[in-house]
Coordinates of C-alpha atoms and ligand atoms in Angstrom, one line a residue:
M1 CA 70.4 68.3 239.7
P2 CA 68.7 71.0 241.8
R3 CA 65.3 71.2 241.3
N4 CA 64.8 74.8 241.4
F5 CA 67.3 76.7 239.3
A6 CA 66.2 79.5 240.6
G7 CA 65.6 79.2 244.0
L8 CA 69.4 77.6 243.9
L9 CA 70.0 81.3 242.5
R10 CA 68.6 83.2 244.8
S11 CA 70.3 81.8 247.7
L12 CA 73.3 83.0 246.3
D13 CA 72.6 86.5 246.7
G14 CA 75.6 88.7 248.2
K15 CA 77.7 85.7 248.4
P16 CA 81.4 86.6 247.2
Y17 CA 81.1 86.0 242.9
G18 CA 82.8 82.2 243.1
A19 CA 80.4 81.1 244.3
Y20 CA 78.4 80.8 241.0
R21 CA 80.4 77.3 240.8
D22 CA 77.6 76.2 242.6
A23 CA 74.6 76.1 239.3
V24 CA 77.0 74.8 237.3
G25 CA 75.1 71.9 235.7
A26 CA 71.9 71.4 233.9
H27 CA 68.9 72.6 235.5
D28 CA 64.6 71.5 235.1
V29 CA 63.4 75.4 234.1
G30 CA 60.0 73.9 233.4
G31 CA 57.9 73.2 230.1
G32 CA 60.0 70.9 228.7
L33 CA 63.1 73.4 228.7
A34 CA 66.7 72.3 230.0
V35 CA 69.1 75.7 230.8
S36 CA 72.9 74.5 231.5
L37 CA 75.1 76.9 233.1
D38 CA 79.0 75.4 232.0
R39 CA 81.6 77.1 233.9
A40 CA 80.5 80.3 235.7
Q41 CA 83.2 82.9 234.9
R42 CA 85.6 84.0 237.9
D43 CA 84.8 87.5 238.7
P44 CA 81.9 90.2 236.7
F45 CA 84.7 91.0 234.2
A46 CA 86.0 88.2 232.5
P47 CA 84.4 86.6 229.2
P48 CA 80.9 85.8 229.8
S49 CA 79.7 82.4 231.0
P50 CA 78.8 79.8 228.2
V51 CA 75.0 78.3 228.8
R52 CA 72.9 76.7 227.2
M53 CA 69.2 75.5 226.7
N54 CA 68.5 72.5 225.4
I55 CA 64.3 72.4 224.1
P56 CA 63.0 68.9 223.3
A57 CA 62.0 69.0 219.6
E58 CA 58.1 68.5 220.9
V59 CA 58.3 71.6 222.5
A60 CA 60.0 73.3 219.8
E61 CA 58.0 72.5 216.9
L62 CA 60.1 72.9 214.3
P63 CA 58.5 72.0 210.7
A64 CA 59.7 68.7 209.9
D65 CA 60.1 68.8 206.4
A66 CA 63.5 72.4 207.0
L67 CA 65.1 69.8 209.2
N68 CA 65.1 66.2 206.8
D69 CA 68.4 67.1 205.1
Q70 CA 71.7 68.3 206.1
R71 CA 71.8 71.3 204.5
G72 CA 68.1 72.0 206.0
R73 CA 70.0 72.4 209.3
I74 CA 72.5 74.2 208.4
A75 CA 70.2 76.8 207.3
A76 CA 67.8 76.3 209.9
A77 CA 70.3 76.8 212.8
D78 CA 71.8 80.1 210.7
Y79 CA 68.0 80.7 211.7
L80 CA 67.4 80.5 214.1
T81 CA 70.5 81.9 215.4
R82 CA 69.3 85.2 213.6
A83 CA 66.3 85.1 215.6
L84 CA 67.1 84.6 218.7
A85 CA 70.4 87.4 218.4
D86 CA 67.8 89.9 217.0
A87 CA 65.2 89.0 220.4
L88 CA 67.8 89.4 222.4
A89 CA 68.8 92.7 221.6
A90 CA 64.5 93.9 221.0
E91 CA 64.8 92.8 224.9
G92 CA 67.8 95.1 225.3
F93 CA 69.5 91.4 227.0
D94 CA 72.8 92.5 224.3
R95 CA 74.0 95.6 226.8
A96 CA 75.0 94.9 230.1
N97 CA 73.3 96.1 233.4
G98 CA 75.5 95.9 236.4
T99 CA 79.2 95.4 237.0
G100 CA 81.4 93.6 234.2
G101 CA 79.6 92.1 232.1
S102 CA 76.8 91.4 234.3
G103 CA 73.0 90.9 233.3
R104 CA 74.1 90.7 229.3
I105 CA 73.6 87.3 227.0
E106 CA 74.5 87.1 223.9
I107 CA 74.9 84.6 220.7
D108 CA 77.0 84.7 218.3
R109 CA 76.3 86.9 215.6
P110 CA 75.9 86.3 211.6
G111 CA 76.7 88.4 209.0
Q112 CA 75.5 88.4 205.0
E113 CA 76.7 85.0 204.8
I114 CA 74.8 81.9 205.8
L115 CA 76.9 79.4 207.4
E116 CA 76.9 76.3 209.7
R117 CA 77.0 77.5 213.1
S118 CA 77.9 76.0 216.0
S119 CA 75.4 78.6 218.1
V120 CA 71.9 76.3 218.0
K121 CA 72.2 72.4 217.2
L122 CA 69.8 70.8 215.5
D123 CA 69.0 67.3 215.2
A124 CA 66.8 65.1 211.8
A125 CA 64.1 65.1 215.3
G126 CA 63.8 68.6 215.7
N127 CA 65.4 68.7 218.6
V128 CA 67.2 71.8 220.2
E129 CA 69.8 73.4 222.1
I130 CA 71.3 76.9 222.0
R131 CA 74.3 77.8 222.8
L132 CA 74.8 81.6 224.9
Y133 CA 77.0 83.9 226.5
A134 CA 75.7 85.4 229.7
G135 CA 77.6 87.6 231.5
L136 CA 76.6 86.4 235.4
P137 CA 74.8 89.2 237.2
A138 CA 76.9 91.0 240.0
S139 CA 76.8 94.4 241.9
G140 CA 80.6 94.8 242.8
R141 CA 82.6 91.1 243.7
R142 CA 79.2 89.5 245.0
I143 CA 76.3 88.0 243.3
R144 CA 73.2 89.4 242.3
G145 CA 71.1 86.0 242.6
R146 CA 67.2 87.5 242.1
A147 CA 68.3 88.9 239.2
A148 CA 70.5 85.6 238.1
A149 CA 67.0 84.7 238.4
E150 CA 65.6 86.2 236.8
L151 CA 67.7 86.2 233.9
L152 CA 68.4 82.7 233.7
A153 CA 65.6 81.1 234.7
E154 CA 62.8 84.1 233.8
D155 CA 63.9 85.5 231.0
L156 CA 65.4 83.6 229.0
P157 CA 63.5 80.6 229.2
D158 CA 60.7 83.2 228.0
L159 CA 62.6 84.7 225.1
V160 CA 63.5 81.6 223.6
E161 CA 59.9 79.8 224.1
S162 CA 58.4 83.0 222.0
V163 CA 61.0 82.6 219.6
L164 CA 59.8 79.1 218.8
R165 CA 56.4 79.6 218.9
E166 CA 56.7 82.6 216.6
E167 CA 58.4 80.0 214.1
S168 CA 55.6 77.7 215.1
R169 CA 52.9 80.1 214.5
D170 CA 53.9 80.5 211.4
P171 CA 57.0 78.8 210.4
A172 CA 57.3 80.1 206.7
P173 CA 60.4 83.1 207.2
L174 CA 62.6 79.4 207.8
R175 CA 61.4 77.2 205.7
A176 CA 62.3 80.5 203.1
H177 CA 65.9 81.4 204.4
V178 CA 65.6 76.8 204.2
E179 CA 64.4 76.7 200.5
L180 CA 66.8 80.1 200.0
Y181 CA 70.1 78.3 201.0
R182 CA 69.3 74.4 199.2
D183 CA 68.9 76.5 196.3
Q184 CA 72.2 78.4 196.2
E185 CA 73.8 75.4 197.6
W186 CA 71.9 73.3 194.3
L187 CA 73.1 75.8 191.6
R188 CA 77.0 75.0 193.2
D189 CA 76.6 71.9 192.8
Q190 CA 75.7 72.0 189.4
L191 CA 78.8 74.5 188.5
P192 CA 81.3 72.1 187.7
A193 CA 78.9 69.9 185.4
S194 CA 78.0 73.3 183.6
G195 CA 81.4 74.1 182.7
L196 CA 81.4 76.6 184.9
V197 CA 83.3 78.0 187.9
A198 CA 81.1 81.0 188.8
F199 CA 77.2 82.5 187.8
V200 CA 76.0 86.3 188.6
G201 CA 72.2 86.0 188.3
D202 CA 70.4 88.9 186.7
G203 CA 68.7 91.1 189.1
A204 CA 71.6 90.9 192.1
I205 CA 73.4 94.0 193.0
L206 CA 76.9 93.4 193.6
P207 CA 78.8 96.9 195.4
R208 CA 78.3 96.7 199.0
R209 CA 77.7 100.2 201.5
S210 CA 81.2 101.0 201.8
G211 CA 84.4 99.2 202.4
N212 CA 83.9 98.3 206.8
S213 CA 80.2 97.6 205.2
D214 CA 78.7 93.9 203.9
L215 CA 74.8 95.2 203.1
P216 CA 74.2 95.8 199.6
L217 CA 74.9 99.7 198.5
E218 CA 71.4 101.7 198.9
D219 CA 72.0 104.4 196.8
S220 CA 70.3 103.3 193.6
P221 CA 73.1 100.3 192.5
I222 CA 72.7 99.4 189.0
A223 CA 72.2 95.2 188.7
F224 CA 73.3 93.4 187.3
K225 CA 72.6 92.2 183.8
S226 CA 74.1 88.9 181.6
T227 CA 75.5 90.0 178.4
E228 CA 73.2 87.5 175.7
S229 CA 76.3 85.2 174.7
L230 CA 76.7 84.3 178.6
R231 CA 73.5 84.0 179.1
R232 CA 72.4 80.7 181.5
S233 CA 69.3 79.4 182.9
F234 CA 68.8 77.4 186.4
T235 CA 65.4 75.6 187.5
L236 CA 66.0 75.5 191.0
P237 CA 65.2 72.3 193.2
S238 CA 62.4 75.2 194.7
G239 CA 60.6 75.4 191.3
K240 CA 62.2 78.7 191.0
T241 CA 64.2 79.4 187.4
V242 CA 67.5 82.0 187.2
T243 CA 69.2 82.9 184.6
G244 CA 72.6 85.0 184.5
M245 CA 76.2 84.8 183.4
G246 CA 78.1 81.9 183.2
I247 CA 81.5 82.4 183.5
P248 CA 82.9 79.4 182.0
T249 CA 86.0 77.9 183.4
G250 CA 89.6 78.4 181.7
V251 CA 91.2 82.6 181.3
T252 CA 88.7 85.4 182.0
L253 CA 89.7 88.1 181.5
I254 CA 87.7 91.4 183.2
V255 CA 88.9 94.9 181.6
G256 CA 87.0 98.2 181.4
G257 CA 87.5 101.9 182.6
G258 CA 88.0 102.5 185.9
Y259 CA 85.6 102.8 188.7
H260 CA 83.5 100.5 185.8
G261 CA 82.5 97.9 188.4
K262 CA 85.5 95.9 187.8
S263 CA 86.9 95.0 191.6
T264 CA 83.0 95.1 192.5
L265 CA 82.0 92.0 190.3
L266 CA 85.5 90.2 191.6
R267 CA 85.0 90.8 195.4
A268 CA 81.5 89.6 194.3
L269 CA 82.5 85.9 193.3
E270 CA 85.3 85.9 196.3
R271 CA 82.9 86.4 198.6
S272 CA 80.2 83.9 196.8
V273 CA 81.9 80.6 197.7
Y274 CA 79.3 81.1 200.9
A275 CA 75.5 81.4 200.4
H276 CA 73.8 84.5 201.0
V277 CA 70.7 85.2 203.3
A278 CA 68.2 87.1 201.1
G279 CA 68.2 90.1 200.4
D280 CA 71.8 90.4 200.2
G281 CA 71.5 91.2 196.7
R282 CA 74.2 88.3 196.1
E283 CA 71.4 84.9 196.5
W284 CA 72.3 84.1 193.5
V285 CA 76.0 85.0 193.2
I286 CA 77.5 81.4 193.2
T287 CA 81.1 80.7 193.1
R288 CA 82.9 77.0 193.3
E289 CA 84.0 76.2 196.4
E290 CA 87.5 75.8 195.1
S291 CA 87.9 79.5 194.3
A292 CA 91.1 81.1 195.5
A293 CA 90.7 85.2 195.6
I294 CA 95.5 85.4 195.6
R295 CA 96.8 89.1 195.9
A296 CA 100.2 90.2 197.3
E297 CA 101.2 89.8 200.5
D298 CA 104.1 91.5 200.8
G299 CA 106.2 90.6 204.8
R300 CA 104.5 87.2 204.9
A301 CA 106.7 84.4 205.6
V302 CA 107.2 81.5 203.5
T303 CA 108.2 78.3 204.1
G304 CA 109.5 75.3 201.9
V305 CA 107.1 76.8 198.8
D306 CA 108.3 76.2 195.1
I307 CA 107.9 79.0 194.1
S308 CA 110.6 78.3 190.9
L309 CA 106.8 78.1 188.1
F310 CA 107.7 81.8 188.8
I311 CA 110.8 82.4 190.2
N312 CA 113.9 81.8 189.7
N313 CA 117.5 82.6 189.6
L314 CA 117.4 85.1 192.7
P315 CA 121.0 87.2 192.8
S316 CA 121.1 85.7 196.5
K317 CA 121.1 82.8 194.9
A318 CA 118.3 81.4 197.4
N319 CA 116.9 77.9 196.3
T320 CA 113.1 78.4 194.4
R321 CA 112.5 74.9 194.5
N322 CA 112.0 74.7 198.4
F323 CA 112.0 78.7 199.3
S324 CA 111.9 80.5 202.7
T325 CA 111.4 83.4 203.6
P326 CA 110.2 85.8 206.9
N327 CA 110.1 88.2 204.8
A328 CA 108.6 88.2 201.1
S329 CA 108.6 90.5 199.4
G330 CA 105.1 91.7 196.4
S331 CA 105.8 89.1 193.9
T332 CA 107.6 86.1 195.6
S333 CA 104.5 86.8 198.4
Q334 CA 102.3 86.8 195.5
A335 CA 103.5 83.4 193.8
A336 CA 103.8 81.5 197.5
N337 CA 99.8 82.2 197.9
L338 CA 99.4 80.9 194.5
L339 CA 101.4 77.9 194.7
E340 CA 99.7 77.0 198.0
A341 CA 96.7 77.1 196.6
V342 CA 96.7 75.1 194.2
E343 CA 99.0 72.5 196.1
A344 CA 95.8 72.5 198.5
G345 CA 93.0 71.9 196.1
A346 CA 92.1 75.7 194.5
Q347 CA 90.2 75.1 191.3
T348 CA 90.0 78.5 190.5
L349 CA 91.9 81.4 191.2
L350 CA 90.1 84.9 191.5
I351 CA 93.3 87.5 191.0
D352 CA 92.7 91.6 191.1
E353 CA 95.4 93.9 189.3
D354 CA 94.8 96.0 192.7
T355 CA 96.1 93.7 194.5
S356 CA 98.6 92.2 192.9
A357 CA 102.2 93.1 192.1
T358 CA 102.4 94.7 188.6
N359 CA 105.9 92.8 188.0
F360 CA 104.6 89.3 189.0
M361 CA 101.7 89.9 186.7
I362 CA 103.3 91.1 183.6
R363 CA 106.0 92.8 181.7
D364 CA 106.4 94.8 178.6
E365 CA 108.7 94.5 175.6
R366 CA 110.6 97.5 176.4
M367 CA 111.5 96.0 179.8
R368 CA 111.8 92.2 178.2
A369 CA 114.7 94.2 175.8
L370 CA 115.9 96.3 178.3
I371 CA 116.5 93.7 181.1
P372 CA 117.1 90.5 179.2
D373 CA 115.4 87.3 180.3
N374 CA 118.8 85.5 182.4
R375 CA 118.8 88.7 185.1
E376 CA 115.4 88.9 185.7
P377 CA 114.2 86.3 187.9
I378 CA 110.5 86.5 187.8
T379 CA 108.4 84.8 185.0
P380 CA 104.6 86.4 185.4
F381 CA 101.6 85.2 185.1
V382 CA 101.0 86.5 182.0
D383 CA 103.1 83.7 180.8
R384 CA 101.5 80.8 183.0
V385 CA 98.5 81.4 183.1
R386 CA 97.1 79.6 179.9
S387 CA 99.7 76.2 181.3
L388 CA 98.2 76.9 184.2
F389 CA 94.6 75.8 182.7
T390 CA 95.9 73.2 180.6
R391 CA 98.1 71.4 182.4
D392 CA 96.7 72.2 186.2
G393 CA 93.1 72.5 185.4
V394 CA 93.5 75.9 187.3
S395 CA 91.2 77.8 186.2
T396 CA 91.6 81.8 186.1
V397 CA 89.3 85.2 186.8
L398 CA 91.7 88.3 186.4
V399 CA 90.9 92.2 186.3
A400 CA 93.5 93.7 184.1
G401 CA 92.1 97.0 183.2
G402 CA 95.5 98.9 182.8
S403 CA 97.1 95.9 180.1
G404 CA 96.5 94.2 177.2
A405 CA 99.1 92.2 177.5
F406 CA 96.3 88.8 178.3
F407 CA 94.9 89.6 175.3
E408 CA 96.0 86.9 174.0
K409 CA 95.9 83.7 176.8
A410 CA 91.7 84.8 177.8
D411 CA 88.5 81.8 176.7
L412 CA 86.7 85.3 177.4
V413 CA 87.1 88.8 177.8
I414 CA 84.0 90.4 179.9
A415 CA 84.2 94.2 180.0
M416 CA 82.6 96.5 182.5
D417 CA 80.9 99.0 181.2
A418 CA 78.8 101.2 183.4
Y419 CA 78.4 98.0 185.8
R420 CA 77.3 95.5 182.8
P421 CA 79.2 93.2 181.7
L422 CA 79.5 92.5 177.4
D423 CA 81.5 90.0 175.8
V424 CA 84.5 91.4 173.8
T425 CA 86.2 88.5 173.4
D426 CA 86.7 88.7 169.7
Q427 CA 87.4 92.5 169.9
A428 CA 90.4 91.8 172.3
R429 CA 92.1 89.4 170.0
T430 CA 91.9 90.9 167.1
I431 CA 93.6 93.5 168.5
A432 CA 96.2 91.1 170.2
G433 CA 96.3 89.5 166.6
V434 CA 95.3 86.0 167.4
E435 CA 92.8 83.4 166.7
A436 CA 92.6 81.1 169.9
P437 CA 94.2 81.9 173.1
S438 CA 97.9 80.7 173.3
E439 CA 100.7 79.5 174.9
S440 CA 103.8 81.4 175.8
G441 CA 107.2 80.0 176.4
S442 CA 108.3 76.8 176.9
A443 CA 106.4 74.5 178.6
P444 CA 106.5 75.0 182.3
A445 CA 106.1 72.2 184.8
K446 CA 103.3 71.4 186.7
A447 CA 102.0 73.6 189.5
S448 CA 100.5 70.9 191.4
E449 CA 103.1 68.6 191.4
H450 CA 104.9 69.7 194.3
A451 CA 103.6 69.2 197.6
R452 CA 105.2 69.5 200.7
S453 CA 105.4 66.8 204.0
L454 CA 104.2 69.3 207.3
D455 CA 105.6 68.2 210.5
A456 CA 102.1 69.2 212.6
R457 CA 103.8 68.9 215.7
C458 CA 104.9 73.1 214.8
F459 CA 101.3 74.2 215.9
Q460 CA 101.7 72.5 219.2
P461 CA 102.6 76.0 221.2
R462 CA 105.7 76.1 222.0
G463 CA 107.5 77.8 225.8
G464 CA 106.4 77.2 228.6
H465 CA 104.1 79.3 230.6
N466 CA 102.4 80.0 227.2
T467 CA 101.5 77.0 226.1
K468 CA 97.5 78.0 226.1
P469 CA 96.0 76.1 222.6
P470 CA 95.4 78.2 219.2
R471 CA 92.8 80.7 219.8
G472 CA 91.0 83.3 216.9
R473 CA 91.5 86.9 217.9
G474 CA 88.8 88.5 216.1
L475 CA 88.7 87.9 212.5
S476 CA 91.9 88.3 210.7
A477 CA 94.6 86.7 213.8
I478 CA 94.8 83.9 215.5
Q479 CA 97.1 83.2 218.5
I480 CA 99.6 79.9 219.0
G481 CA 101.4 80.5 221.9
K482 CA 103.1 83.9 221.2
D483 CA 103.2 84.0 218.5
T484 CA 100.4 85.3 215.7
I485 CA 99.0 84.2 212.5
D486 CA 98.4 87.1 210.4
L487 CA 94.8 86.3 208.5
S488 CA 93.8 90.2 206.8
A489 CA 95.0 89.2 203.4
L490 CA 92.6 86.9 203.3
S491 CA 89.6 88.8 201.8
Q492 CA 88.0 85.1 202.0
I493 CA 87.1 84.2 205.8
V494 CA 83.8 86.5 206.4
D495 CA 83.3 85.7 210.3
S496 CA 85.8 86.2 213.4
S497 CA 83.8 82.9 214.0
Q498 CA 85.3 80.8 211.0
T499 CA 88.6 82.9 212.2
E500 CA 87.7 80.5 215.6
A501 CA 87.2 77.7 213.7
I502 CA 90.3 77.3 212.1
A503 CA 91.9 78.0 215.3
R504 CA 90.5 75.1 216.9
A505 CA 91.3 72.9 213.3
I506 CA 94.7 74.2 214.1
T507 CA 94.5 72.4 217.9
L508 CA 93.2 68.6 216.1
I509 CA 96.2 69.5 213.0
S510 CA 99.2 69.5 215.9
Q511 CA 97.9 66.4 217.1
R512 CA 99.3 64.8 214.1
R513 CA 102.3 62.6 214.4
E514 CA 103.4 61.7 211.1
P515 CA 104.4 64.0 208.2
A516 CA 101.9 64.8 206.0
S517 CA 100.6 67.5 203.3
V518 CA 98.4 70.6 203.7
R519 CA 95.8 68.4 201.3
S520 CA 95.7 65.2 203.5
L521 CA 96.0 67.4 206.2
I522 CA 93.0 69.9 205.6
E523 CA 90.9 66.6 204.0
E524 CA 91.3 64.9 207.3
V525 CA 89.5 67.9 209.0
T526 CA 87.2 68.1 206.7
A527 CA 85.9 64.4 206.8
L528 CA 86.1 65.0 210.7
I529 CA 83.3 68.2 210.7
D530 CA 81.4 66.1 207.8
S531 CA 80.8 62.9 209.8
E532 CA 80.9 64.4 213.2
G533 CA 79.8 68.2 212.6
I534 CA 81.5 72.0 213.6
D535 CA 81.1 70.8 217.2
R536 CA 84.0 68.2 216.1
L537 CA 86.6 71.1 216.6
A538 CA 85.4 71.9 220.2
A539 CA 87.2 68.7 221.1
G540 CA 84.1 67.4 223.3
K541 CA 83.6 70.7 224.8
K542 CA 79.9 70.9 225.4
H543 CA 79.3 74.3 224.6
P544 CA 81.9 75.3 221.2
G545 CA 79.1 78.6 220.6
N546 CA 81.3 80.8 218.7
L547 CA 82.3 78.5 215.8
A548 CA 81.5 78.8 211.7
R549 CA 82.5 76.2 209.3
P550 CA 86.2 77.9 206.8
R551 CA 86.3 76.5 203.5
A552 CA 89.6 73.6 204.0
L553 CA 91.4 76.6 201.5
D554 CA 91.3 78.9 204.2
I555 CA 92.7 76.2 206.9
A556 CA 95.3 76.4 204.9
A557 CA 95.8 79.4 204.5
A558 CA 96.0 80.1 207.8
L559 CA 98.6 76.7 208.2
N560 CA 100.8 78.3 205.7
R561 CA 100.8 82.0 207.2
Y562 CA 102.2 80.3 210.2
R563 CA 105.9 81.7 210.9
G564 CA 107.1 78.4 212.8
L565 CA 105.8 76.2 210.0
R566 CA 108.6 73.2 209.9
L567 CA 109.1 70.8 207.3
A568 CA 109.1 66.5 207.7
Ligands
ADP1 P1 87.1 99.0 189.2 O1 87.4 98.7 189.6 O2 86.2 98.5 187.7 O3 87.6 100.8 189.3 P2 85.5 99.5 191.4 O4 84.1 97.6 191.0 O5 85.8 99.9 192.5 O6 85.6 99.9 189.7 O7 83.6 100.3 191.2 C1 83.8 101.9 191.5 C2 82.7 102.0 192.4 O8 81.2 101.9 192.2 C3 82.6 101.7 193.5 O9 82.8 102.9 194.3 C4 81.6 100.9 193.7 O10 80.1 100.3 195.5 C5 80.6 101.2 192.7 N1 80.1 100.7 191.9 C6 79.8 99.1 192.0 N2 79.2 98.8 190.9 C7 78.1 99.7 190.5 C8 76.6 99.4 190.7 N3 76.3 98.2 189.7 N4 75.8 100.0 190.9 C9 76.0 101.4 191.1 N5 77.4 101.5 191.9 C10 78.4 100.4 191.6
MG2 MG1 89.0 98.1 191.0

């Protein structure tokens, strides 16, 4: 280990870019801090080089009470990632200042969710490891050694030290972030025993700034306020009490006029499988983790799914107990999405009429009269929503403003009226002429009975030259060899670092030699991450800087969308 990192980098000045290789390794930069250059990029235009910084506990001086449980460490790491990203931007390190990406230092950039991340690793003793990416300075293809020495041996350690000094001078903001996360996750833990699938706190701000911004609406949003009959109250571990609307297990229908906030509520529920940062507006919107947004997704591939609960007697004579297609229709894709989610362990389905196939959802009396049941392959969701709950234990929260067909199926009907919920269950039942929710038709098979067995080796990249391991491509795609998995319909994947983590999870899964169900594959990955941390997905690489924990359901959804998926 060379004693003087700055001197070493300066000595490379003017040499060809490849000589940065000589600086790879761990270097003491004084004050107990170490900087590691884990790999040197090949040229200034290549992806930036992975760099780590290690700060021992006695230098970092983070508040011990924030780090004494797993949730505290997740939230504190998320907090430090944000603080470092902000400091890097404030100092201008987020901009290149030479050839290619020269001089830029990056850290993963979290959005509105607090997620388990690999960008900062904290252990229970308070030692800190920061994972960054640096564009090694160049002028043309020559090393700028003095600039590199300044950047990596001085400016970066200074910046990290000053961020940590600020935290130990005033640990209150970090503690608040940790407490908020612990409270939100505690509340999520309470939902099953409280008989709830979700909770929406009074005062929550649900609408977002725009279709491409996840920030809260600025322009006079109406705060959420529960209706009296659904109001629940929880005293959190921090001592704070929250009140709000509890959405019970069962079938919940959200109705209301157009533009009254139905989809906004459902979307908030979809995203609130994750904890949110202070000021987001959704801090006290809490949804059970095993909740799956289900939509139509025509064009997707489906491999060997039993969709016979919804689809039978297709004119093509295709076997819907083992249904495969490279190009699903609106209704078959929605049926497959739903059944795959249940197969993977979904406990709650979140469905919006806006993104559903109408013929999958309902069929009215006139249509039943015109087209006899034996000529219609689809048994609509309205005929299955109750048995999904009573036989499979799967709840549904459904937005349906355009049809009263679900009135007699719902345990609860919420009307959104100018962004405020009302309990209109009784009126809806009176209109439907029922006193309690009713099943329809013959008792169907259980949705959760069918479990496919996969040949996980199908995820090994195929074909001669292109055998690179699976990698994330932005938020919504994963590259496997020459194939791409399209994740754009999966609204609960919220961070491109989750996409990257799913790609890495697929690599682990592809090493499974024996046939396995989707459920067991995702449970194995979950158990590995639980016991060894998110770093496990990087398979022993020293620098897994850009991973964020995905939900098991979203890993399964990605597996299911792979066009090369093979059953065992
Ligand atoms: P719906 O699904 O009932 O037709 P949306 O949920 O799409 O209605 O909401 C319609 C519009 O109202 C959207 O532009 C949304 O941002 C806005 N909106 C939703 N909730 C609120 C609120 N609480 N305060 C202010 N505007 C809101
Ligand atoms: Mg809508």
